[in-house]
XYZ file of C-alpha atoms in Angstrom:
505
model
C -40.701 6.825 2.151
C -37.328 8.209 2.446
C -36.742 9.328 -0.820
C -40.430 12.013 0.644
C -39.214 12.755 4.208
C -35.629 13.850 2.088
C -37.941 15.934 -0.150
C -39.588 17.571 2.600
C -36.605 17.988 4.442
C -34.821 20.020 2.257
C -37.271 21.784 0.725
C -38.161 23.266 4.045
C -34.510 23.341 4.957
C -33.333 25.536 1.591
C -36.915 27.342 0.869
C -36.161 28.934 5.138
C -32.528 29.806 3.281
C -33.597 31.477 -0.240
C -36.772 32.959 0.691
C -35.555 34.819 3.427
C -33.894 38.206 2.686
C -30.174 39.316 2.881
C -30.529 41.463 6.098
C -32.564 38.890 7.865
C -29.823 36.367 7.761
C -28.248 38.249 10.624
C -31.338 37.217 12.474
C -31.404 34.883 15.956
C -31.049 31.471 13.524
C -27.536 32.968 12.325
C -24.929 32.167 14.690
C -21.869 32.333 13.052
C -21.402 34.503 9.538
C -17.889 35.572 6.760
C -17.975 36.878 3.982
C -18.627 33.554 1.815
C -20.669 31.650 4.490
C -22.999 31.464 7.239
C -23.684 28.423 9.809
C -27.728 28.921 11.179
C -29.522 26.473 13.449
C -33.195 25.965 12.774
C -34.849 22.644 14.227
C -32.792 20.873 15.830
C -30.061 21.195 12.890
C -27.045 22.977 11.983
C -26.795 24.380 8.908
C -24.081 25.911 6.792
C -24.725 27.428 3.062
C -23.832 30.861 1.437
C -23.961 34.456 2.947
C -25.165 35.632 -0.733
C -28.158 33.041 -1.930
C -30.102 35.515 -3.354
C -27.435 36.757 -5.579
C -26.173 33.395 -5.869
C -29.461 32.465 -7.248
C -29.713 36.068 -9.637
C -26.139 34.817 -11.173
C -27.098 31.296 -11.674
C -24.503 30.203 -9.790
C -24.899 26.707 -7.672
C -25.474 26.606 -3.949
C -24.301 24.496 -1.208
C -26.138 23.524 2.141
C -24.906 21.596 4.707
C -27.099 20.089 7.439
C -24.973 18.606 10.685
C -27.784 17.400 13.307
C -27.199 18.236 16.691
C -28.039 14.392 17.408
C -25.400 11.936 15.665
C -26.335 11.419 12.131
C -25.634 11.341 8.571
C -24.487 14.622 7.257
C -26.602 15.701 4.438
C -25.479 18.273 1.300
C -27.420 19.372 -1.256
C -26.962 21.553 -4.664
C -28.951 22.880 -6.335
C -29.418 25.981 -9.148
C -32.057 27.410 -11.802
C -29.429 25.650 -14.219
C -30.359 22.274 -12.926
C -33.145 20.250 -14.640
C -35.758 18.112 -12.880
C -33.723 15.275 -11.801
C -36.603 13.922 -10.000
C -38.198 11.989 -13.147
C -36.006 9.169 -12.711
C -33.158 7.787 -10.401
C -29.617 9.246 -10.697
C -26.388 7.888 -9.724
C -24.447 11.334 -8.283
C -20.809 11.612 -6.692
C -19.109 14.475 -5.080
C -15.350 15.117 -6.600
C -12.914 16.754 -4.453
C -9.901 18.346 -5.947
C -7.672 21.276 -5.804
C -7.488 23.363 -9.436
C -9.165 21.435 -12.302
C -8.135 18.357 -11.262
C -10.379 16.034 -8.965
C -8.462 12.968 -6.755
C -11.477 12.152 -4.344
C -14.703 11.021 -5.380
C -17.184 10.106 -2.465
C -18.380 7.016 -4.140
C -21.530 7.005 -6.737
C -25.241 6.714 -4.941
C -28.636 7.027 -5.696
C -29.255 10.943 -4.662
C -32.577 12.502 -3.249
C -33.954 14.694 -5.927
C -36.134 17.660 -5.262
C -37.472 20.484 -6.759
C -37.690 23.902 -5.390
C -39.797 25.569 -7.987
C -38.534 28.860 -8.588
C -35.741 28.395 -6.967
C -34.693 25.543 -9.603
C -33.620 22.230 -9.227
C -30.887 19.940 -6.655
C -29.828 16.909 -5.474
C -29.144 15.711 -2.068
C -27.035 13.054 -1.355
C -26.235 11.594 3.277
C -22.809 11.430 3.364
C -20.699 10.080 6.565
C -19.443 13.782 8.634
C -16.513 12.505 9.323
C -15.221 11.605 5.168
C -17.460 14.697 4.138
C -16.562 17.063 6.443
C -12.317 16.109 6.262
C -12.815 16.361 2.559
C -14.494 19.956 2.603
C -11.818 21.027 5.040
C -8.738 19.648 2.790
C -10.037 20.506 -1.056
C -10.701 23.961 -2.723
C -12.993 22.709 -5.125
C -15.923 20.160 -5.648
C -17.591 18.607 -8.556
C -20.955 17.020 -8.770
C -20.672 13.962 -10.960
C -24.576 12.578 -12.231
C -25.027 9.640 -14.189
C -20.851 9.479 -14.527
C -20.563 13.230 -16.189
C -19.037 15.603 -14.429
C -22.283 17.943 -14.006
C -20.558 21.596 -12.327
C -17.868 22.870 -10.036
C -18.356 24.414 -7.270
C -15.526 26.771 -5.153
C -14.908 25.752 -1.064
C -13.263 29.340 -0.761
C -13.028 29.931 2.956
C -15.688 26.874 3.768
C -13.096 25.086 6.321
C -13.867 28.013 8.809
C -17.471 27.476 8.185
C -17.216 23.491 8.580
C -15.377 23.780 11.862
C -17.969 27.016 13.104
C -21.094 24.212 11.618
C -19.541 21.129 14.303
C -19.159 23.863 17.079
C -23.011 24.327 16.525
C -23.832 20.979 16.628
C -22.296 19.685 19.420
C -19.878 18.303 17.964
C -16.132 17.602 18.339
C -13.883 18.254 15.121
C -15.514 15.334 12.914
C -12.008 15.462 10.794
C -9.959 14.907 14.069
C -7.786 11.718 13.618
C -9.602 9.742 15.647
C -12.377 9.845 14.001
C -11.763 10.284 9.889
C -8.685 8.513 8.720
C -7.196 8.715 5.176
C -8.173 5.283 3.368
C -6.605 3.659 0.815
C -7.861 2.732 -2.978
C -7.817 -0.954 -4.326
C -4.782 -0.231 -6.275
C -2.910 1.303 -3.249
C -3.725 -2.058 -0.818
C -2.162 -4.155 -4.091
C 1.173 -2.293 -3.664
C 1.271 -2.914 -0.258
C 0.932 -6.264 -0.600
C 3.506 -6.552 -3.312
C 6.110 -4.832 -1.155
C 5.306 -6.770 1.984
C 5.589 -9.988 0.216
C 8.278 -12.313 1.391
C 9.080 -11.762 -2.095
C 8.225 -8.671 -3.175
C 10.108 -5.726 -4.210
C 9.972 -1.877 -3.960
C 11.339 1.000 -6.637
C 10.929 4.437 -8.127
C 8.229 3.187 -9.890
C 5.799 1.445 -7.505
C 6.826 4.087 -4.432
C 5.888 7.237 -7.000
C 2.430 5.009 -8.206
C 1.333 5.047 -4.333
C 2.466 8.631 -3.748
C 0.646 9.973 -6.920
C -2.692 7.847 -6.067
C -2.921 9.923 -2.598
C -4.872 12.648 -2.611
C -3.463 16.289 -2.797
C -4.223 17.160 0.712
C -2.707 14.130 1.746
C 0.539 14.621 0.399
C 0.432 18.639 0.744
C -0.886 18.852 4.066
C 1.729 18.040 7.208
C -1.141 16.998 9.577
C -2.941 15.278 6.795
C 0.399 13.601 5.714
C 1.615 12.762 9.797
C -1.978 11.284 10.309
C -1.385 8.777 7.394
C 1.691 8.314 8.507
C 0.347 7.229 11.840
C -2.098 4.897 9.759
C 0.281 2.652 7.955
C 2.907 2.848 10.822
C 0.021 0.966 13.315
C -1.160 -1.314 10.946
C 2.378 -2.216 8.812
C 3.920 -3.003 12.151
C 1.513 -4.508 13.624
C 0.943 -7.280 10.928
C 4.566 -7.386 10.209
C 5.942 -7.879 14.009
C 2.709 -10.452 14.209
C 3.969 -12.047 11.156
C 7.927 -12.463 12.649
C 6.168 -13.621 16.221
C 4.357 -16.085 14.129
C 7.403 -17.750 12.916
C 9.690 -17.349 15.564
C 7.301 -19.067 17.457
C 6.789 -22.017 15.148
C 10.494 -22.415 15.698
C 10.133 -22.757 19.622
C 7.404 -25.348 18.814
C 9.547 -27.294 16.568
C 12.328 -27.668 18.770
C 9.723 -28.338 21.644
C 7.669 -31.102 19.440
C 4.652 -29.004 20.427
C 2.936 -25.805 20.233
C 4.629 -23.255 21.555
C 2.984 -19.556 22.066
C 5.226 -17.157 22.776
C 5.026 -14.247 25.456
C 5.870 -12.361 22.123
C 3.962 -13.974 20.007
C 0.368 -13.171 21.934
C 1.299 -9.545 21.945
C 1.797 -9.432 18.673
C -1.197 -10.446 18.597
C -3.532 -8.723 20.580
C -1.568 -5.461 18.716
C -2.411 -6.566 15.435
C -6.372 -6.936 16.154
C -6.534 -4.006 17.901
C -4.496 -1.566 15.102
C -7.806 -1.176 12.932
C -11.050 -1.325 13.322
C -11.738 -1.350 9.850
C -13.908 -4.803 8.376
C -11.482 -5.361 5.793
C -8.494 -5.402 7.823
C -10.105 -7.387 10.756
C -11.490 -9.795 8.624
C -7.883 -10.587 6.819
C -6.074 -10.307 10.110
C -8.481 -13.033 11.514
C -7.544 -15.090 8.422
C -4.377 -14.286 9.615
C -3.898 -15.529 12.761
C -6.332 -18.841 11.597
C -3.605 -19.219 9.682
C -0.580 -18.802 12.292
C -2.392 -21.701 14.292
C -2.885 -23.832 11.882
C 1.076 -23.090 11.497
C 1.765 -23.793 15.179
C 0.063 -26.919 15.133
C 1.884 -28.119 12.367
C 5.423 -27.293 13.324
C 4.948 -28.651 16.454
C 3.465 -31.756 15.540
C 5.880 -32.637 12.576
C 2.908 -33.068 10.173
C 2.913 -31.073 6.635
C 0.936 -28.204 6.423
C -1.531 -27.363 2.736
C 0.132 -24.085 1.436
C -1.214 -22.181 -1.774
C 0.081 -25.025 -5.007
C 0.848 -27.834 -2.233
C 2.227 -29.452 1.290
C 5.292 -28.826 2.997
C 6.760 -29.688 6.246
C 7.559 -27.010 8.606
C 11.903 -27.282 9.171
C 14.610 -24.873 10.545
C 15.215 -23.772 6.937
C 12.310 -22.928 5.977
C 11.417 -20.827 9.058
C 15.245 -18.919 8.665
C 14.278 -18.308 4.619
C 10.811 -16.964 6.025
C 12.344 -14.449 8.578
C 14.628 -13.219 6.307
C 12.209 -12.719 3.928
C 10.033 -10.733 6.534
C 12.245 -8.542 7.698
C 13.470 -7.780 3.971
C 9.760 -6.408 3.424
C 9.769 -4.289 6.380
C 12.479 -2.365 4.915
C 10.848 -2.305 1.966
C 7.367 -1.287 3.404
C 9.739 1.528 5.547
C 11.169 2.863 2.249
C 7.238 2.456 0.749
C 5.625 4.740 3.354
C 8.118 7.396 3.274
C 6.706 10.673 0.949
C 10.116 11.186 -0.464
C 12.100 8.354 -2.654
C 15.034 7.576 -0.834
C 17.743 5.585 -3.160
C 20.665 5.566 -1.564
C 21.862 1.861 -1.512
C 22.255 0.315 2.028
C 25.393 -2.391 2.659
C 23.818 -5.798 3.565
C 26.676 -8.284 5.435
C 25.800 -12.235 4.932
C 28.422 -13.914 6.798
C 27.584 -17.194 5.859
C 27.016 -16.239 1.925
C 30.480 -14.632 2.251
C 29.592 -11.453 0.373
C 27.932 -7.972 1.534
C 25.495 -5.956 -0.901
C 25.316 -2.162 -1.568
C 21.034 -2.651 -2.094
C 17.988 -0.881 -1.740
C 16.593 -3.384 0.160
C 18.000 -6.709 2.063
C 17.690 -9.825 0.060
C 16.127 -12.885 1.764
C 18.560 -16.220 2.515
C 17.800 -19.358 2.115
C 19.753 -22.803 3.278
C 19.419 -25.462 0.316
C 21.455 -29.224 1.089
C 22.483 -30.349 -1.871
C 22.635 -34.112 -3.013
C 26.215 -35.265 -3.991
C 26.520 -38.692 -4.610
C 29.743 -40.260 -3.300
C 30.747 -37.674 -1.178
C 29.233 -35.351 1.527
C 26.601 -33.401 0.659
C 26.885 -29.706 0.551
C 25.096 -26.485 1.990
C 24.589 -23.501 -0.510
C 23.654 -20.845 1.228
C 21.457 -18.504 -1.346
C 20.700 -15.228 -1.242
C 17.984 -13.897 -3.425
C 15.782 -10.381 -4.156
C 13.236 -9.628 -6.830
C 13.925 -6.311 -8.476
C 10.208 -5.829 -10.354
C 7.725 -8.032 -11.587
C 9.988 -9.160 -14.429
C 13.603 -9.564 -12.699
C 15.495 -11.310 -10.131
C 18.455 -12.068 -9.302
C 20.611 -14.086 -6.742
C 23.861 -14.948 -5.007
C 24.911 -18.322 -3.634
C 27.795 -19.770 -1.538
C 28.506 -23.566 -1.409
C 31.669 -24.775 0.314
C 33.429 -27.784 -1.778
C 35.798 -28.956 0.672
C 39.071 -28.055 -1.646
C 40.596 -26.660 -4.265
C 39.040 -27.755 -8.140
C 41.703 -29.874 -9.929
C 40.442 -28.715 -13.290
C 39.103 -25.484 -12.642
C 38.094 -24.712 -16.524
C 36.144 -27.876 -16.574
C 34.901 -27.863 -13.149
C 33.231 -24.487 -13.396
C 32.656 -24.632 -17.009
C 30.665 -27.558 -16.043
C 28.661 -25.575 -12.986
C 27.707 -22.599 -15.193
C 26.216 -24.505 -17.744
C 24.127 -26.625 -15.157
C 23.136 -23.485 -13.388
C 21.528 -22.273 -16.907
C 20.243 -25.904 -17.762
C 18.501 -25.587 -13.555
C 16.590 -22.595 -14.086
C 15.225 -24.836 -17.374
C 17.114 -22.762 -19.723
C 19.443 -23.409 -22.936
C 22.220 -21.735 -24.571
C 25.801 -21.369 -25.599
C 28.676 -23.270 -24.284
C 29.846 -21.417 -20.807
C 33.263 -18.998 -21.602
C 36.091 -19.812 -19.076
C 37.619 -15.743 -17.722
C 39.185 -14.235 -14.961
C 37.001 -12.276 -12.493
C 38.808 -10.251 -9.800
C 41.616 -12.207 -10.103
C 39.604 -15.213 -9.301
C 38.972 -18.226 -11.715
C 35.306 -17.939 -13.382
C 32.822 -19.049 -15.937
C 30.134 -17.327 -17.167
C 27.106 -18.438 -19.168
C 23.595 -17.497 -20.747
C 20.591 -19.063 -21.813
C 16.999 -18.733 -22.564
C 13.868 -20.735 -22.248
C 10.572 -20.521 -23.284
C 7.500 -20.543 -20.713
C 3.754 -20.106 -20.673
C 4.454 -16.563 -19.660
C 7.263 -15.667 -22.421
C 10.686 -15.973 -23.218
C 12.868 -15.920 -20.061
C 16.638 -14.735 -20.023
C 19.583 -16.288 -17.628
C 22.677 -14.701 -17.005
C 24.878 -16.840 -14.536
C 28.540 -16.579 -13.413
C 30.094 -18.798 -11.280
C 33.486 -17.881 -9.150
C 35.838 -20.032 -7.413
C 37.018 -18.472 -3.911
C 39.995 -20.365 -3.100
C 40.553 -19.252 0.802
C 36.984 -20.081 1.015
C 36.953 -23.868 -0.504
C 33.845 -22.534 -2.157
C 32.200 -21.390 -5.126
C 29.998 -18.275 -5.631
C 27.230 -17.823 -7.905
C 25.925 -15.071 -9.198
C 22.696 -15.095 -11.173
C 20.167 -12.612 -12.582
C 17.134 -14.092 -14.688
C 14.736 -11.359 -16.739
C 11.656 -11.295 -18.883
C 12.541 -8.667 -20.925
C 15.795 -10.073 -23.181
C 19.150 -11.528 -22.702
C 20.856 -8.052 -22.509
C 18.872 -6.893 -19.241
C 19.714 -9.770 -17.432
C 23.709 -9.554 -18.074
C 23.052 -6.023 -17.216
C 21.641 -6.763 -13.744
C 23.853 -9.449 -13.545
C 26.941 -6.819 -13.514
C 25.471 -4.657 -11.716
C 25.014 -7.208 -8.541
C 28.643 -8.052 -9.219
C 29.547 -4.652 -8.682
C 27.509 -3.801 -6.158
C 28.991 -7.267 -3.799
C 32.307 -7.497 -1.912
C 33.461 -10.757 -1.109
C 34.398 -11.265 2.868
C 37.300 -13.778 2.173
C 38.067 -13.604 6.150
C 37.676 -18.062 7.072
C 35.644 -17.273 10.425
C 32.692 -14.766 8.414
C 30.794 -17.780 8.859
């Protein structure tokens, strides 16, 4: 039945537009006209196609016709030409390209199109499109492409069509469909992926993965100020609104352990309420309902003391983990900031740790964590570890961990730590090399170890600070060989100033 009433439809709808001479289409029906295109209302409808279909039709060229109706409803376009075969004989899966030169970055989405046939007039296909993502693409791209049965099938020129698609809404009724109310940029699969990688407590932004998100936009997007300040808008109201939920989450969790009981913020519920309302997109509400399921569940078990089930386990909710957590938060929102932002910025940002003793010159802030460790016989000790992924196949890391005094055998003391910093991350190697390091007593080692995933490379050295009573670690592990990682090692050494001053922490 619908695949008739769409026959009918347009054949009435393009026969009123081809049949009828040049000079008429000045007529009553006409109320808006250039030199490329006319908008005419004729039952009810809009309509917007050619000034020239008669010669359009003597050249063989393909046609266009838009039809807004004055009621809300699904736009409808249809193309047609004498090139076009009978595509009525069987279904066909047809997509609209949008693109600027002869390059297309914007495909509508295959769907089974409405064939007709208009006789002499030849052959089209009509596909009902949303206005708003049909009519912001006609109004952004110079060119579109009709795609059928995954071939790209012709091209047809938008010269001058944005007046037309602005003059067809003013016919209708309608308020500017493209507005940004109404027709927001979206985002592909692959684009949503990045974002998640860079939000990540532990994820990491570069050249690489910011250029990747930039390139998958499409030209109008990234050419266009008002397209570009619109999207802007977009991932500003949604990335802060999950992210400032996310650091209300947690900050909340530690009022409700100290309380022994769930504790919702003031904060917290305004977070919130912001977060459901920054989208009404279904994918987005759905995951930010999963969400905040999830900050509940988190609630409940920081203020109860019992563990919570995490992805690969249990864990009990403590101080630590809820410090590691922020830091790791607000190390992606700088990230995400640096993500968002058209142009690459890499200038390298100084990053204080008072109670890791060092500052960083870094892209982005690494996240801290507070580890007690074991020593039998004596007190045990705090190492305060800082720690940033750089891409999917390096990290690296520095630590502080106070030893109460001065090493009686520093070659053999930190000898000894370097190798068991190699032999922790499950690695093996050659004996650690005793050498000075900024003035400063040191030990450096390497080691490799084999894992489901490949061969993984360590690069470790250790530094004893004695106005500190510490020892500093620096560590970089990599996937790709044994010379990266002493690479990234020295460049974190480089790139970190120790703060010798005894009240830093």
């Amino acid at each position: 039945m619908k695949n008739l009433k769409a026959k009918c439809v347009f054949a009435a709808l393009v026969l009123g537009a081809v049949s009828a001479p040049v000079s008429a289409q000045t007529s009553s029906n006409t109320v808006w006209r250039s030199d490329n295109w006319r908008v005419w209302k004729q039952d009810g409808s809009c309509n917007l196609s050619q000034t020239n279909l008669r010669e359009g039709l003597a050249e063989n060229r393909t046609n266009v016709t838009i039809e807004l109706p004055v009621a809300q409803g699904s736009s409808s376009i249809m193309v047609y030409s004498p090139r076009y075969t009978d595509f009525s004989q069987q279904d066909h899966r047809v997509a609209l390209l949008f693109g600027n030169g002869g390059s297309f970055d914007l495909n509508t989405g295959e769907r089974t199109a409405e064939a007709f046939d208009l006789g002499m007039f030849g052959h089209g296909v009509a596909l009902f499109l949303d206005p708003q993502r049909l009519h912001q693409a006609l109004r952004s791209y110079g060119q579109m492409g009709i795609q059928i049965d995954g071939n790209l099938f012709d091209r047809v020129s938008l010269d001058g069509i944005a007046e037309g698609v602005a003059e067809l809404e003013k016919c209708a009724g309608r308020r500017n469909l493209a507005s940004a109310d109404e027709a927001r940029p979206e985002l592909n699969a692959r684009q949503m992926e990045i974002m998640r990688t860079v939000r990540s407590v532990d994820g990491y932004i570069d050249k690489a993965l910011h250029d990747e998100f930039w390139m998958l936009m499409p030209s109008a997007l990234r050419d266009s100020p008002s397209a570009n300040e619109m999207l802007q808008g977009l991932l500003a109201e949604v990335g802060e609104a999950r992210e400032d939920f996310q650091e209300q989450t947690w900050l909340s969790a530690n009022e409700s352990l100290r309380a022994g009981r769930i504790v919702r913020t003031a904060a917290y519920l305004a977070s919130k309420e912001a977060a459901l309302n920054a989208s009404t997109n279904p994918g987005y509400q759905a995951k930010i309902r999963e969400s905040i399921a999830s900050a509940e569940r988190l609630l409940a078990a920081a203020g109860s003391g019992s563990p919570l089930d995490v992805p690969g386990g249990r864990t009990y909710i403590t101080s630590d983990l809820i410090e590691r957590v922020l830091s790791g938060i607000r190390a992606s929102e700088f990230r995400f900031a640096k993500l968002v932002s058209p142009s690459w910025d890499d200038r390298l940002t100084e990053f204080e740790y008072p109670a890791a003793h060092v500052s960083i010159l870094a892209l982005a802030p690494f996240t801290l964590e507070r580890k007690q460790i074991r020593n039998p016989g004596a007190r045990d000790v705090e190492m305060i570890s800082l720690s940033q992924t750089l891409d999917p196949s390096t990290y690296i890391g520095v630590s502080f961990a106070a030893n109460g005094g001065r090493y009686s055998d520093p070659v053999r003391s930190l000898v000894s730590n370097a190798r068991a910093a190699v032999e922790g991350a499950g690695a093996t190697g050659r004996p650690p090399v005793f050498i000075k390091w900024r003035g400063f007593d040191s030990a450096t080692a390497a080691g490799q170890a084999r894992t489901s995933e490949g061969d993984v490379y360590v690069s470790v050295r250790v530094v004893e600070i004695p106005s500190l009573n510490g020892i500093m670690q620096f560590i970089a592990v990599s996937q790709m060989s044994a010379a990266e990682a002493l690479n990234q090692r020295g460049i974190l050494e480089d790139s970190a100033n120790i703060l010798l001053s005894s009240n830093s922490r």
